[in-house]
Short mmCIF file of C-alpha atoms in Angstrom, two decimals:
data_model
loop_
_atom_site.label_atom_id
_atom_site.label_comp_id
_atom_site.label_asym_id
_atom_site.label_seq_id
_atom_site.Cartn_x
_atom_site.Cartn_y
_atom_site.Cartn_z
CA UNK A 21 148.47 -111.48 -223.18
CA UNK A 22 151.30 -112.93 -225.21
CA UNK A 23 154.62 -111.46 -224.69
CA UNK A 24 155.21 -110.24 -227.90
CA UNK A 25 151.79 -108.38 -227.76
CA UNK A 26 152.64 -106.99 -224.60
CA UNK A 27 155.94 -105.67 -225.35
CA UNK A 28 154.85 -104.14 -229.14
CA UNK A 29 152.32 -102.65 -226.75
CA UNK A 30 154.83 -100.95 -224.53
CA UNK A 31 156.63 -100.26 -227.55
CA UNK A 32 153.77 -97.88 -229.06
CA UNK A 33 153.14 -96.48 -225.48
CA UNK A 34 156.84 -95.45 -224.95
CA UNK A 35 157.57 -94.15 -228.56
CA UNK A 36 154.76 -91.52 -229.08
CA UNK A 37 155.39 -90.80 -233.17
CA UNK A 38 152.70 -89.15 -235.41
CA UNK A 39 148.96 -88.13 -234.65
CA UNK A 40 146.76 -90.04 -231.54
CA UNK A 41 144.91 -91.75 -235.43
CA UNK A 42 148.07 -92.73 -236.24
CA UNK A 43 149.21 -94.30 -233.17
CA UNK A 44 146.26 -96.53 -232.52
CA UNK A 45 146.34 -97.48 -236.32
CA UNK A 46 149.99 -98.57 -235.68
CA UNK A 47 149.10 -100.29 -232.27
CA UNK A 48 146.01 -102.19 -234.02
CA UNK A 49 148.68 -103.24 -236.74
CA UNK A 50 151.09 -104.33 -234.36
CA UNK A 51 148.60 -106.34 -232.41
CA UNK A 52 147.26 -108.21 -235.85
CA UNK A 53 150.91 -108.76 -236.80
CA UNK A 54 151.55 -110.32 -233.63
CA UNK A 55 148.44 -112.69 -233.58
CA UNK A 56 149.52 -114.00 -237.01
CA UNK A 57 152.95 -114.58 -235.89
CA UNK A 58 151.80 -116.61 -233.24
CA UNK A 59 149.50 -118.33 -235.30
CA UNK A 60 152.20 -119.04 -238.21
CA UNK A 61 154.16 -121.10 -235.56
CA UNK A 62 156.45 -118.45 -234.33
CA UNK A 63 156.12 -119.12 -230.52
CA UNK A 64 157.74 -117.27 -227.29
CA UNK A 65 158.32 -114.28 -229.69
CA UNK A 66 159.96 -111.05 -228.25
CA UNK A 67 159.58 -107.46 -229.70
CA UNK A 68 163.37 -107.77 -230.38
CA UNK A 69 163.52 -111.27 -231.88
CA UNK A 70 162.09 -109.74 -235.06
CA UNK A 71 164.18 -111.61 -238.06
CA UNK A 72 163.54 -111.14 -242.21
CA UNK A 73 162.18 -114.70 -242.24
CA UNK A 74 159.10 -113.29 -239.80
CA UNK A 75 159.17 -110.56 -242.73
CA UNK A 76 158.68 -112.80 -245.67
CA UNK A 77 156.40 -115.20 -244.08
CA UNK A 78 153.76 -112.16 -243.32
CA UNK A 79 154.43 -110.96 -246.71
CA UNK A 80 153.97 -114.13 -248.32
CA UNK A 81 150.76 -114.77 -245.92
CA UNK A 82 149.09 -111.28 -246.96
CA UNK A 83 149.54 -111.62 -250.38
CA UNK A 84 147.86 -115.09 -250.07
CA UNK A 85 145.25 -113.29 -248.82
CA UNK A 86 145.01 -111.41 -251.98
CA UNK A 87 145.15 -107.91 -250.30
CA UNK A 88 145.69 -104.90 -251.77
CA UNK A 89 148.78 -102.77 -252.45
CA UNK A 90 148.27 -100.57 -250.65
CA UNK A 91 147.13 -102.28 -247.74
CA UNK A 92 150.15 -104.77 -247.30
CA UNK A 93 152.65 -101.12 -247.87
CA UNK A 94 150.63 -99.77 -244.91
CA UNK A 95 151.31 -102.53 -242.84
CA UNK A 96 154.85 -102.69 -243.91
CA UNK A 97 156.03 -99.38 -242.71
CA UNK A 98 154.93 -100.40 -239.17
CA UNK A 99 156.77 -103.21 -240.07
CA UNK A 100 159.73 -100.50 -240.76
CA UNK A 101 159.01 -98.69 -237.31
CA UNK A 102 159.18 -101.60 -235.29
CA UNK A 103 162.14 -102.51 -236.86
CA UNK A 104 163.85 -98.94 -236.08
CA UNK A 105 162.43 -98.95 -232.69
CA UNK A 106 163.99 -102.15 -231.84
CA UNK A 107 168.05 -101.14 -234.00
CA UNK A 108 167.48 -103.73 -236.79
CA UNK A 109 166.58 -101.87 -239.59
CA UNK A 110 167.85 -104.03 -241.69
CA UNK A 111 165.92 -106.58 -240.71
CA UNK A 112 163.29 -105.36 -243.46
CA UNK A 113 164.24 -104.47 -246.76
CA UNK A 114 164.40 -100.68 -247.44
CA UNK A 115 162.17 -100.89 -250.98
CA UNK A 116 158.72 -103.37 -251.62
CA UNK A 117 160.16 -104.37 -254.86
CA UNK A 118 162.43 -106.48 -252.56
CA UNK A 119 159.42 -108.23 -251.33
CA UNK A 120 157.70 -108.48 -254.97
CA UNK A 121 154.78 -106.15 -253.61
CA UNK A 122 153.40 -104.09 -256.80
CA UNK A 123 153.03 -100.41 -256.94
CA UNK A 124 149.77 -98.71 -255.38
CA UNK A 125 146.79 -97.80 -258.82
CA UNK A 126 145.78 -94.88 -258.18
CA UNK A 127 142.22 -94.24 -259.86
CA UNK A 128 141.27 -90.64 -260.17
CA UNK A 129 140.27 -90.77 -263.61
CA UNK A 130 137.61 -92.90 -263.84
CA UNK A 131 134.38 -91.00 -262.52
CA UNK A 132 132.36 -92.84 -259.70
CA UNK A 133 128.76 -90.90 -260.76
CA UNK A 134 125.28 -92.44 -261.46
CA UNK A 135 122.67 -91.54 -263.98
CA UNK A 136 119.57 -90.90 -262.56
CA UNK A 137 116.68 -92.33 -264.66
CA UNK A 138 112.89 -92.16 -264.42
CA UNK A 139 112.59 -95.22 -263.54
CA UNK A 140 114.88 -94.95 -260.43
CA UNK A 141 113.28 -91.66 -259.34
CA UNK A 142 109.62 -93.57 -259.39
CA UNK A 143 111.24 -95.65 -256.94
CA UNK A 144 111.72 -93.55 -254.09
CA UNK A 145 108.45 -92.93 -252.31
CA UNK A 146 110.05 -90.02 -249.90
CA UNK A 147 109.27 -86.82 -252.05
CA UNK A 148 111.33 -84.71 -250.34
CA UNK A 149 114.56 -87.20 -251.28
CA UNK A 150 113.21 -87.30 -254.72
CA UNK A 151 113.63 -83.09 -254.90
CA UNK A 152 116.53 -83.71 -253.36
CA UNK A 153 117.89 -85.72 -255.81
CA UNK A 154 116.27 -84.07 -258.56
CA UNK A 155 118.27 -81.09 -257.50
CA UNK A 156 121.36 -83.08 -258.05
CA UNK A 157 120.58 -84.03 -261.45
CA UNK A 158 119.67 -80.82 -262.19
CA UNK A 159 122.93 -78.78 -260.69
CA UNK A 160 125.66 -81.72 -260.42
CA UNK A 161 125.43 -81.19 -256.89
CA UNK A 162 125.82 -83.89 -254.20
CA UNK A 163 124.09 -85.41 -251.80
CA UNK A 164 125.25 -83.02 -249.37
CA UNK A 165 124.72 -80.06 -250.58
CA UNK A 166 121.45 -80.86 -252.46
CA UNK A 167 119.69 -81.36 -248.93
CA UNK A 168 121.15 -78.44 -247.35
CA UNK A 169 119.26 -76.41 -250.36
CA UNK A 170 116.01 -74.61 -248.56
CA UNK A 171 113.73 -73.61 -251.62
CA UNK A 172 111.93 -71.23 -249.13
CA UNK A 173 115.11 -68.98 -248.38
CA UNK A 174 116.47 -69.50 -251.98
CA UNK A 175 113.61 -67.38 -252.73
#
């Protein structure tokens, strides 16, 4: 195991912040963070060697890798907690505008729901799904809920 690795490790095991999901989330992070490091050339690298050009080269790497928003934010705030743990804070800027990273799209407005036609419904060969979605149609239920329906007890 790489030193870095290691230590960012230790780092996560001694500094127990948020829910058990969101410590192994920021662990996993770490760890990928780490590997690209290395990878990008940045050799022997310590937990407390972490300078804005590391920053801006992982933040320059991600968005060639045309990721999302949202995506490289979440992996710059464990950016931001390694930073704290370590007393550099300002070793990463304080707002993503700084790094040219746009603002998250949130899409609640658009609805994600299928038409069900005929020809779908001939399809399915199970006839029990095809109630089941029938039902679905019929009361804008969803898939859930539909199959929990028991026509027998309904009665």
């Amino acid at each position: 195991m790489r030193d870095l690795n290691y230590e960012l490790k230790q780092l996560c095991l001694r500094n127990r912040d948020g829910s058990y999901a969101t410590q192994y989330a920021r662990e996993r992070i770490l760890t990928m963070i780490a590997n690209q490091l290395h990878e990008m050339g940045f050799r022997d690298m310590r937990a407390a060697s972490l300078k804005p050009k590391h920053v801006e080269r992982l933040v320059e790497r991600w968005k060639a890798e045309t990721l999302s928003a949202g995506t490289i934010k979440n992996r710059m705030t464990e950016l931001r907690w390694w930073a704290e743990k370590i007393g550099k804070q300002n070793v990463v800027a304080r707002d993503n505008d700084h790094y040219g990273i746009a603002k998250r799209k949130y899409v609640t407005n658009v609805s994600q729901s299928r038409e069900l036609t005929a020809g779908d419904l001939a399809k399915v060969t199970d006839p029990y799904t095809a109630l089941s979605l029938k039902l679905q149609a019929a009361f804008g239920l969803r898939r859930e809920e539909s199959i929990k329906i028991r026509p027998h007890w309904a009665d």
